[in-house]
Coordinates of C-alpha atoms and ligand atoms in Angstrom, one line a residue:
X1 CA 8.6 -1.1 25.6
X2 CA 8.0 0.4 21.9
X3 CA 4.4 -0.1 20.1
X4 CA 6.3 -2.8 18.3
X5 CA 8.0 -4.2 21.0
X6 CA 4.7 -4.9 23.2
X7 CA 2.5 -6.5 20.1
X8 CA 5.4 -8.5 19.7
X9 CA 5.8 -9.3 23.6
X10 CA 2.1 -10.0 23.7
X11 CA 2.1 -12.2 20.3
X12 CA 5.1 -14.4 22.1
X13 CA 3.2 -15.2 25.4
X14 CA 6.0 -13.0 27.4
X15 CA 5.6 -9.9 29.5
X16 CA 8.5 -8.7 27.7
X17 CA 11.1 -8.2 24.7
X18 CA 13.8 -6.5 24.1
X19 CA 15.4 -5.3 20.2
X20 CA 17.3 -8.1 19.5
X21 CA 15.5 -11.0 21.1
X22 CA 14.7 -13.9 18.8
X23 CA 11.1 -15.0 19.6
X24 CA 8.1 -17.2 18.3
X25 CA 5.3 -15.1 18.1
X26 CA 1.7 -16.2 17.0
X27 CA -0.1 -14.7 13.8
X28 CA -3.3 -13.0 13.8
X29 CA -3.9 -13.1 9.9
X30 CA -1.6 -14.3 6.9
X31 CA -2.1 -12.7 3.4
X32 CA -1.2 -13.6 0.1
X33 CA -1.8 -13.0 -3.3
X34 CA -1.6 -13.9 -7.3
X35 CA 2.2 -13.1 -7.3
X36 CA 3.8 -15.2 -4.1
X37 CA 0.4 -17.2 -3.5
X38 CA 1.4 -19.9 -5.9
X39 CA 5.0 -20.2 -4.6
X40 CA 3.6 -19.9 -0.9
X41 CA 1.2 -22.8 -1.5
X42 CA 3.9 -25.0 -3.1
X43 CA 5.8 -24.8 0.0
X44 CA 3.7 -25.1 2.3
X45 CA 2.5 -28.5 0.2
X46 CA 5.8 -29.5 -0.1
X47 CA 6.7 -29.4 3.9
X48 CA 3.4 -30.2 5.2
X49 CA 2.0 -32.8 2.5
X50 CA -0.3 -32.7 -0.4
X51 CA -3.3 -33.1 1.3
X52 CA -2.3 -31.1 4.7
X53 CA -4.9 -28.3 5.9
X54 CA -3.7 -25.1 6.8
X55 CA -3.2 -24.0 10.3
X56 CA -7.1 -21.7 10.5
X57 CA -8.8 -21.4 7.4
X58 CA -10.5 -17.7 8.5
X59 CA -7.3 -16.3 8.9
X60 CA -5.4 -16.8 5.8
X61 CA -6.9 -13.4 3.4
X62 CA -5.9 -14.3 -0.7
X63 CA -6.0 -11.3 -2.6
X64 CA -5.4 -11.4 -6.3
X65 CA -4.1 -8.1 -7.5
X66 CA -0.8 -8.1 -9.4
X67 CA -0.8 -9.4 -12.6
X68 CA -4.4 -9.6 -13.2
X69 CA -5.4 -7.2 -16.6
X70 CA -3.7 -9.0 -18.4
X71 CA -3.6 -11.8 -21.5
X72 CA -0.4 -13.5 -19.7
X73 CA -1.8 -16.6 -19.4
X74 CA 0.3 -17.4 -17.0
X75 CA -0.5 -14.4 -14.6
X76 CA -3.8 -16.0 -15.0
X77 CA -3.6 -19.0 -14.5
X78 CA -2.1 -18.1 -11.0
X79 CA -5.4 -16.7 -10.1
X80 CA -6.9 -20.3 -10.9
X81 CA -4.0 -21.8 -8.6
X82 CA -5.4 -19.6 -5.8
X83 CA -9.1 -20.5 -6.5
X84 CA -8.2 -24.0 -6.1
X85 CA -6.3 -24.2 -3.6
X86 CA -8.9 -21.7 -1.3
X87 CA -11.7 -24.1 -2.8
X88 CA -9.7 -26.7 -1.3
X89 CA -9.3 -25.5 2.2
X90 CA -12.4 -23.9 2.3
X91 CA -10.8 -20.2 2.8
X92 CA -13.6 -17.7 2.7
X93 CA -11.9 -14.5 2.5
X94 CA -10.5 -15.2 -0.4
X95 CA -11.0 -12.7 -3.2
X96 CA -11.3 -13.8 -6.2
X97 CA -11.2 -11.7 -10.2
X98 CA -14.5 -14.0 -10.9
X99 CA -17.8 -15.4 -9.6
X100 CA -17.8 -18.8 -10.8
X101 CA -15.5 -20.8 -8.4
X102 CA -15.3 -23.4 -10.8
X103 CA -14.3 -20.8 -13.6
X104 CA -11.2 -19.8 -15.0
X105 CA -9.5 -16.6 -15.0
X106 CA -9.0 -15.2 -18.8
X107 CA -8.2 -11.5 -19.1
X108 CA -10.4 -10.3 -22.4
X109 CA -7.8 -8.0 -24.0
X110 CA -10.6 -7.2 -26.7
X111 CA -12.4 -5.7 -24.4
X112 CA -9.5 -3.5 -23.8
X113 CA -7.8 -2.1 -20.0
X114 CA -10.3 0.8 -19.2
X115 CA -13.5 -1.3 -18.9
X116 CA -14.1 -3.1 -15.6
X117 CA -13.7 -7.1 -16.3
X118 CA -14.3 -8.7 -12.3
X119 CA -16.7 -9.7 -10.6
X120 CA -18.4 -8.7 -7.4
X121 CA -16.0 -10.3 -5.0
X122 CA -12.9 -8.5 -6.7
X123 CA -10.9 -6.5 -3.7
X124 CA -8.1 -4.7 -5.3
X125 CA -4.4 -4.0 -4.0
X126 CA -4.2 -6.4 -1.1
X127 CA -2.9 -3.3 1.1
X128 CA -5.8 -0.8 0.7
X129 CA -8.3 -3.7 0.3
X130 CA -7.1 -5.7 3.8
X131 CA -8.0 -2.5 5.9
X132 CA -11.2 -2.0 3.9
X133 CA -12.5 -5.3 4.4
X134 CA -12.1 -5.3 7.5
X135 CA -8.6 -7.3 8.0
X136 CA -6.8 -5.0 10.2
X137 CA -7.1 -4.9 13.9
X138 CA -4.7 -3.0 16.2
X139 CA -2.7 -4.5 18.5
X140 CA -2.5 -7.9 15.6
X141 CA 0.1 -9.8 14.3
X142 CA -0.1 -9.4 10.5
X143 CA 2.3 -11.2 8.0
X144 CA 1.6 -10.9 4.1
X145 CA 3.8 -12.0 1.1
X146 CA 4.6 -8.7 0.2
X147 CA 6.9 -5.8 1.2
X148 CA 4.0 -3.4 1.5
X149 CA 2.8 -5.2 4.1
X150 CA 3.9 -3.1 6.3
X151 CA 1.3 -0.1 5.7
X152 CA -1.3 -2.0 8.1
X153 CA 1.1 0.0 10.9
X154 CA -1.6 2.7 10.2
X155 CA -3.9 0.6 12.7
X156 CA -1.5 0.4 15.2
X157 CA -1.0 -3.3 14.1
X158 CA 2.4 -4.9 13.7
X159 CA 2.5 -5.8 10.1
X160 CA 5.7 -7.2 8.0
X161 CA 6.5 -8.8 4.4
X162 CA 8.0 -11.7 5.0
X163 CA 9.1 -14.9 2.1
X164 CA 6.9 -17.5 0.7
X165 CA 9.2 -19.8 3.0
X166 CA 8.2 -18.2 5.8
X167 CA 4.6 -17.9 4.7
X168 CA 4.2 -21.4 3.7
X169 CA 5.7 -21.8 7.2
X170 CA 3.0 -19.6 8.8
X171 CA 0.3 -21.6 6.5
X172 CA 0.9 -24.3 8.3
X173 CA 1.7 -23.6 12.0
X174 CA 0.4 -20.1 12.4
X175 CA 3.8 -18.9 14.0
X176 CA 6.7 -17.5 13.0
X177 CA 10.5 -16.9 14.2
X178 CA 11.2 -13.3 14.6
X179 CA 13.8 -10.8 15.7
X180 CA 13.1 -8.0 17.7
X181 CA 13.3 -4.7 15.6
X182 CA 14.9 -1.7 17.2
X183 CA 12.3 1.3 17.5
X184 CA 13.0 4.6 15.3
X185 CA 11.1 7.3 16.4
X186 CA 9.3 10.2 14.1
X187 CA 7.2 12.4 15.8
X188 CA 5.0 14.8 13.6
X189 CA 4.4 18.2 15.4
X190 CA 1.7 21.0 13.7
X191 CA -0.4 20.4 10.7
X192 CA 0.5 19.8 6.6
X193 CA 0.1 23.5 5.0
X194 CA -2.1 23.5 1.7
X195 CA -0.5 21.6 -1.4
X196 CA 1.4 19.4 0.9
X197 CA 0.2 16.1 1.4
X198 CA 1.3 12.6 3.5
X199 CA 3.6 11.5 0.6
X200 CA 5.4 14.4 1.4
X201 CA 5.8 13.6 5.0
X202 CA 7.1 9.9 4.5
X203 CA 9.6 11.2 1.1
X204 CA 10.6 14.1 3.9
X205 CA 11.6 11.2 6.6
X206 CA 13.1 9.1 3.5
X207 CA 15.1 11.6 2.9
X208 CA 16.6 12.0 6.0
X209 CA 17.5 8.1 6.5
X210 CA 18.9 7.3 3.1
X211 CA 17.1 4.6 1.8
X212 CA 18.3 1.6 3.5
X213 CA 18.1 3.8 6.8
X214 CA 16.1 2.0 8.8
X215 CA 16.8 -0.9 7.6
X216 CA 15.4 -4.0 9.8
X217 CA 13.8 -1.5 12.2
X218 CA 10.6 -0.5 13.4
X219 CA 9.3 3.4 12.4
X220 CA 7.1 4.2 15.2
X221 CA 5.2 8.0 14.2
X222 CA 3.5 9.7 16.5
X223 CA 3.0 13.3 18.2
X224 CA 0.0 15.4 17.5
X225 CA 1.0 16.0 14.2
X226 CA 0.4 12.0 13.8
X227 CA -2.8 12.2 15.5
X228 CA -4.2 15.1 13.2
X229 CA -3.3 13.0 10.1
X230 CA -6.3 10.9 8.6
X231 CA -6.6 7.1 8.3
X232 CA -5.5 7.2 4.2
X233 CA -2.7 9.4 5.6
X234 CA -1.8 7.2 7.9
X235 CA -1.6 4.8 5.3
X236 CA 0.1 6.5 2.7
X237 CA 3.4 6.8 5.5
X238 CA 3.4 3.5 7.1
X239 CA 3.0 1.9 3.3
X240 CA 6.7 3.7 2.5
X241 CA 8.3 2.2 5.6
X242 CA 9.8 -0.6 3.5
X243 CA 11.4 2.1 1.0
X244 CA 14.0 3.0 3.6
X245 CA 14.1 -0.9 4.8
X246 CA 12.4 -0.7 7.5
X247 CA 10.4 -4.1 8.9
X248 CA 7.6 -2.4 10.0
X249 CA 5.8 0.6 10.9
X250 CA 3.6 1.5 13.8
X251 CA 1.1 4.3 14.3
X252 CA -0.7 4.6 17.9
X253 CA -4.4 3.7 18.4
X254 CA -6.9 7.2 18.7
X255 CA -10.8 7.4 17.8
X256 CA -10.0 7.3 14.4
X257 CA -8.2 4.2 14.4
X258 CA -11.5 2.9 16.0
X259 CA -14.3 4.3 13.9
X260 CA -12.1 3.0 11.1
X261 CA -11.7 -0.4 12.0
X262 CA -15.2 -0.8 13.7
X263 CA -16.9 0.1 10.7
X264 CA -15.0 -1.8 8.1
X265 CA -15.1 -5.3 10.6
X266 CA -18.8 -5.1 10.5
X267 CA -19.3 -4.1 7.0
X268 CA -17.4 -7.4 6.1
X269 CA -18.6 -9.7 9.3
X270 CA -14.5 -10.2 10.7
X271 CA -13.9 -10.3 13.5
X272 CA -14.8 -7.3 16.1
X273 CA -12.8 -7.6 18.9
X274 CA -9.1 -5.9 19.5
X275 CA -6.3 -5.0 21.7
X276 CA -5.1 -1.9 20.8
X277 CA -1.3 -0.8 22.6
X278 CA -0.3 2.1 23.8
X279 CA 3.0 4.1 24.5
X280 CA 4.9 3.8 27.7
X281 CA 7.1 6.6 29.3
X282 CA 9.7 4.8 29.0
X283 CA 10.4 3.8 25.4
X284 CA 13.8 2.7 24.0
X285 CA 14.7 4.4 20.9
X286 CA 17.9 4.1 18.8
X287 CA 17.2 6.9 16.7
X288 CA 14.9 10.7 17.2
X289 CA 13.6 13.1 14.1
X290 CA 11.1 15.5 15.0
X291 CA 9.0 16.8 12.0
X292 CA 7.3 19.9 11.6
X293 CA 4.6 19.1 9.5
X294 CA 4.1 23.1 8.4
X295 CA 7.3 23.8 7.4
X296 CA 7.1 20.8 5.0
X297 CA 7.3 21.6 1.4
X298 CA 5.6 19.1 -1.7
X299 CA 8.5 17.2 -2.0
X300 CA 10.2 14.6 -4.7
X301 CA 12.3 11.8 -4.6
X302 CA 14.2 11.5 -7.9
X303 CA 15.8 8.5 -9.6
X304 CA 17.0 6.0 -9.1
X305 CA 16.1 5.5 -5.3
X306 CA 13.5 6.8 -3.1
X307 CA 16.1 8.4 -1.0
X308 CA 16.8 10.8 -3.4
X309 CA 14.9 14.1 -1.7
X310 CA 14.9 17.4 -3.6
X311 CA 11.9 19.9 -3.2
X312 CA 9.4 20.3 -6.4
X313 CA 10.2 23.8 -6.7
X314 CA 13.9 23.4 -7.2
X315 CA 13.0 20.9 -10.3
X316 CA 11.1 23.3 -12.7
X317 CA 14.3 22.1 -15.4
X318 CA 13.0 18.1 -15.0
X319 CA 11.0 17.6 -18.2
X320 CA 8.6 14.3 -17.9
X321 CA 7.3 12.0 -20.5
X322 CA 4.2 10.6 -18.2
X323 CA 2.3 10.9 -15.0
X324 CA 1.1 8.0 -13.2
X325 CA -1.3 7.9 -10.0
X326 CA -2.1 5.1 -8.4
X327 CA -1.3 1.8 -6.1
X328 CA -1.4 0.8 -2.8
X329 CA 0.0 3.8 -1.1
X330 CA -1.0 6.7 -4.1
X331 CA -4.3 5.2 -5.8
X332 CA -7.1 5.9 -2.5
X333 CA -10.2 7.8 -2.7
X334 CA -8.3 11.0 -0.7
X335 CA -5.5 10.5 -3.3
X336 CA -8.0 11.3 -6.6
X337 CA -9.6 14.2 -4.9
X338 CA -6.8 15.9 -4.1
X339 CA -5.3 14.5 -7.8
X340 CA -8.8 15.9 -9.1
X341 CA -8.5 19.4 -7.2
X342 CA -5.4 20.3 -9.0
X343 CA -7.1 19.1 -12.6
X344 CA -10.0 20.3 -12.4
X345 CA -11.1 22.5 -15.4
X346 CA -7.8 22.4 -17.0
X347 CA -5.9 19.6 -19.5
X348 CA -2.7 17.3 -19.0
X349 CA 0.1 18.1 -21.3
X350 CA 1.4 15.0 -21.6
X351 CA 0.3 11.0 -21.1
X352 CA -1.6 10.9 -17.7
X353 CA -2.6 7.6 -16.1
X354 CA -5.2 6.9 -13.1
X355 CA -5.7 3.5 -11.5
X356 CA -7.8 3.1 -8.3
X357 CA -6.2 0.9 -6.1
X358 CA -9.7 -0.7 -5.6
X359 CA -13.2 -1.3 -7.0
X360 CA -15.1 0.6 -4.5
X361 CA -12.5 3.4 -4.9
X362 CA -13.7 3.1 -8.3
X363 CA -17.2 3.5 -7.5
X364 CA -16.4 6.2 -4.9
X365 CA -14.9 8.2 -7.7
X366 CA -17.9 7.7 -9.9
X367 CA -20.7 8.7 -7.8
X368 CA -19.1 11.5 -6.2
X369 CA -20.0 14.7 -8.0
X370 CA -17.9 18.3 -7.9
X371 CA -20.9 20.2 -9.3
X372 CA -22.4 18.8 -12.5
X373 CA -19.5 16.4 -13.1
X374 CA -18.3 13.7 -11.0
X375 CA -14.7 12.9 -9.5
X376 CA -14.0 10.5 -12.8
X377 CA -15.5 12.7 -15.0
X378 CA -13.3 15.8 -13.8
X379 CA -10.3 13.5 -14.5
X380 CA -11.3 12.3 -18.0
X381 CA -11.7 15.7 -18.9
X382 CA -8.7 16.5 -17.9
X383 CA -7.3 14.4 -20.4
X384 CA -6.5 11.6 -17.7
X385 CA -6.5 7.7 -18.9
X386 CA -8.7 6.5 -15.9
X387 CA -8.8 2.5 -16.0
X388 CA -11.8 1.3 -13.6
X389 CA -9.7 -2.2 -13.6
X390 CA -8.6 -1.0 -10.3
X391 CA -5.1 -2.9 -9.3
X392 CA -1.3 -2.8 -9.0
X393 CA -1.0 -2.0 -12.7
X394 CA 1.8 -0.5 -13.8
X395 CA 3.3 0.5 -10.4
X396 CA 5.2 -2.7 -10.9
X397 CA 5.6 -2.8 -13.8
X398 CA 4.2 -6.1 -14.6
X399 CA 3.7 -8.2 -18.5
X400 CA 4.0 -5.6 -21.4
X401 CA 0.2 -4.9 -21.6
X402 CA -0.1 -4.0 -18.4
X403 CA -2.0 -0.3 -18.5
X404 CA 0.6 2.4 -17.9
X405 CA 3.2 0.2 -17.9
X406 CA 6.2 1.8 -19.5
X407 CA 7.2 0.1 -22.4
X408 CA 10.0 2.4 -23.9
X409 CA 13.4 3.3 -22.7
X410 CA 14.6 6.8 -21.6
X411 CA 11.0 8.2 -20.3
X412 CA 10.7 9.9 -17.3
X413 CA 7.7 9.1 -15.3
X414 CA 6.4 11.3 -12.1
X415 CA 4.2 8.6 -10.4
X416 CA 2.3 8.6 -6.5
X417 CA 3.6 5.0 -6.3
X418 CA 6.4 4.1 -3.6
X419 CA 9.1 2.6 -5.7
X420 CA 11.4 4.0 -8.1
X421 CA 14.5 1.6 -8.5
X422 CA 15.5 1.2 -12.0
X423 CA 12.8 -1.1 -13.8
X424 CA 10.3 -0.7 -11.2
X425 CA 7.3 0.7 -13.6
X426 CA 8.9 -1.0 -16.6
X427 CA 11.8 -0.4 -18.5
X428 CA 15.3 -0.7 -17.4
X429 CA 16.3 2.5 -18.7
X430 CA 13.5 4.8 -17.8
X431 CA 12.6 7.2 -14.7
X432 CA 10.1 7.3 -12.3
X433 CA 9.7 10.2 -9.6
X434 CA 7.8 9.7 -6.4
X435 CA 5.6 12.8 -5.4
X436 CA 2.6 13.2 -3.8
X437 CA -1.0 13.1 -6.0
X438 CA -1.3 17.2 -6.4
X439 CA 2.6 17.3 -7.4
X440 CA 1.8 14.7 -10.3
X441 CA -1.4 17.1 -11.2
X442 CA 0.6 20.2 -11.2
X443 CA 3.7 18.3 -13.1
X444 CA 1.1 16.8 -15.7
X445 CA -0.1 20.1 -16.5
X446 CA 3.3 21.9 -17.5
X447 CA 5.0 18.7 -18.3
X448 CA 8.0 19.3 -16.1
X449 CA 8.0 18.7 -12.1
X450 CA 5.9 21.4 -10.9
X451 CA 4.8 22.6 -6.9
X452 CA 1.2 22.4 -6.6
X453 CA 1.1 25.5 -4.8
X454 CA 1.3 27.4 -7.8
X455 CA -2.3 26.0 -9.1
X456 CA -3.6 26.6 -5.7
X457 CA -7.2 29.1 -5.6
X458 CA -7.1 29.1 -9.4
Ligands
SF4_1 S1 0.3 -1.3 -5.8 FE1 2.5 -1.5 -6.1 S2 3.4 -1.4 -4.1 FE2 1.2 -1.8 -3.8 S3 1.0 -4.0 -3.7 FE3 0.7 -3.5 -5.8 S4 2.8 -3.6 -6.8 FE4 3.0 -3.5 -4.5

């Protein structure tokens, strides 16, 4: 069996599945936040009664996230739904924007989107914030209302978006019907050369696929390239799954997985104990790319899909209105140093956006200092709009004063996010590229898409 295939086998009761095989398989964890929470809760009221109890209370994780910064009052007032219903059920890991859990959620837009406005529970993008907290465990059945989902692979997990039917299914039960994915197979030889980073890997594999090229199949990586990646690298790939329709993705278990995981269990108080899987000889693929990770180049994926591969260096005529970094996939600790490497001592040409995918990224980035100036610092300079509102932001788009969030037709955006369909970051009619942090750096300093390599030892 595959990675996938023996969580899967394991979560079902069964010594083993095949792709294809419809099975009942048992979750580990279910996550939802301000976006599908509400909806997931109404169904799971609606099919199991108004005063049913969910199926374990310490393994449901509520992460408000999405539409949080702003004066929506309904994006806010979904943040109260989730309050009340975690009060309710007496869900602990339930992150809330605010303190008081009594309170209501009201965005100050006085106060205006750079200045922090949560409390000291606030977690961030459910995706970086679930690993950090201490919510992924290999060899776990994770399902969460939202595509990304799938970027808990890192930790040699089996982790999937799934519906708010499904999850006010899960809600309740704490099982789910699912199919069998087929295994794609990437294996990552040598190491990344300077100025190329993990984005580059995942557009690289994108590109290959198409889009929609592994759709409803598993992307196991692996290979000694794999294992010389970092944890955020790891991330950064098994995040992008989805954007070539894949259901999951699935990295094998090595000391780093562990040291990862064991520290961020016990920092929270989760729980400790795992069952990583590991590869057999004789895994079933239905489809082989080998990657040489040092002949990879920074690469782009250009409007309006994120299938669209060309290299950065072939795009010096692409002219850009903005650069964005930020989200689940772009906005980690790793991804503002190496965003911060490129900046440093020079200034952005045009509007440049930074939004920490989480709080303690945030404070990472604050009390980390290059010299006399810290990470932040090196960015403001810079000329970038750093927001320490850490959250989805803009990468969504999201309500029209969302920070970053673009609001006029016909701009063209380079962003570190993982989705670029039309209207993805805001208006219908504008363009986002995907690159990784030091291409937006190197393209917000000449205002046209621009190889990092060219700013490299300057
Ligand atoms: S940062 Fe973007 S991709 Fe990640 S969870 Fe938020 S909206 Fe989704």
């Amino acid at each position: 069996m595959t990675l996938t295939e023996k969580i899967l086998a394991r979560a079902a009761g069964k010594t083993s599945v095949q792709a294809g095989d419809n099975i009942w398989v048992n979750a580990d964890v279910l996550m939802t936040h301000d976006v599908c929470g509400p909806g997931t809760i109404g169904v799971f009221k609606r099919e199991f009664g108004q005063t049913a109890k969910v199926w374990d209370r310490n393994k449901i994780v509520i992460i408000p996230d999405h539409y949080i910064f702003t004066a929506d009052s309904k994006s806010n007032r979904n943040v109260d739904i989730l309050r009340d219903f975690s009060r309710e059920q007496g869900i602990e890991y339930f992150y809330d924007v605010i303190d008081d859990s009594n309170g209501h959620w009201v965005f100050d837009a006085a106060k205006g989107n750079m200045k922090r406005q949560y409390g000291s529970r606030y977690a961030g993008v459910c995706h970086t914030a679930l690993p950090a907290k201490g919510h992924t465990r290999p060899g776990e059945i994770l399902f969460g209302t939202d595509s990304h989902t799938c970027m808990a692979g890192a930790f040699n997990q089996f982790a999937t978006g799934i519906g708010n039917t499904d999850a006010g299914f899960v809600m309740g039960t704490g099982k789910l019907l699912i199919k069998v994915p087929e295994t794609m197979h990437f294996r990552l030889e040598g190491k990344l050369q300077p100025g190329v980073m993990a984005k580059d890997i995942i557009l690289h594999c994108i590109g290959e696929i198409g889009f929609d090229g592994a759709t409803y199949r598993a992307m196991q990586f692996d290979g000694e390239g794999a294992s010389n990646l970092s944890i955020d690298d790891r991330m950064t790939i098994a995040n992008m799954a989805i954007e070539a329709g894949g259901k999951n993705a699935i990295f094998e278990f090595d000391s780093r997985t562990a040291e990862y995981v064991d520290a961020r269990v016990k920092l929270n108080g989760t729980k400790s104990t795992y069952e990583p899987v590991a590869r057999d000889k004789n895994e079933k693929f239905v489809y082989e790319l080998v990657v040489d990770l040092s002949k990879l180049e920074p690469t782009v994926a250009c409007h309006p899909d994120p299938g669209q591969r060309k290299k950065a260096k072939d795009m010096g005529d692409t002219k850009l209105d903005r650069a964005y970094v930020g989200s689940c996939t772009g906005g980690k600790t790793s991804d503002f140093v190496e965003f911060a490497r490129v900046l440093r001592g020079k200034k952005v040409v045009i509007d440049t956006f930074g939004v920490p995918a989480t709080p303690d990224i945030v404070n990472d980035l604050q009390s980390t200092y290059w010299g006399n100036s810290t990470i932040w610092q090196i960015l403001v300079d810079a000329g970038v709009q750093m927001t320490e509102n850490a959250g989805c932001a803009a990468c969504l788009g999201g309500p029209v004063d969302t920070f970053g969030r673009i609001n006029k037709s016909g701009i063209k955006c380079i962003s570190a996010t993982n989705r670029n369909f039309p209207g993805r970051m805001g208006d219908k009619e504008s363009q986002v590229f995907l690159a990784s942090p030091m291409t937006v750096a190197a393209s917000a300093l000449t205002g046209k898409v621009t190889d990092p390599r060219e700013y490299l030892g300057n």
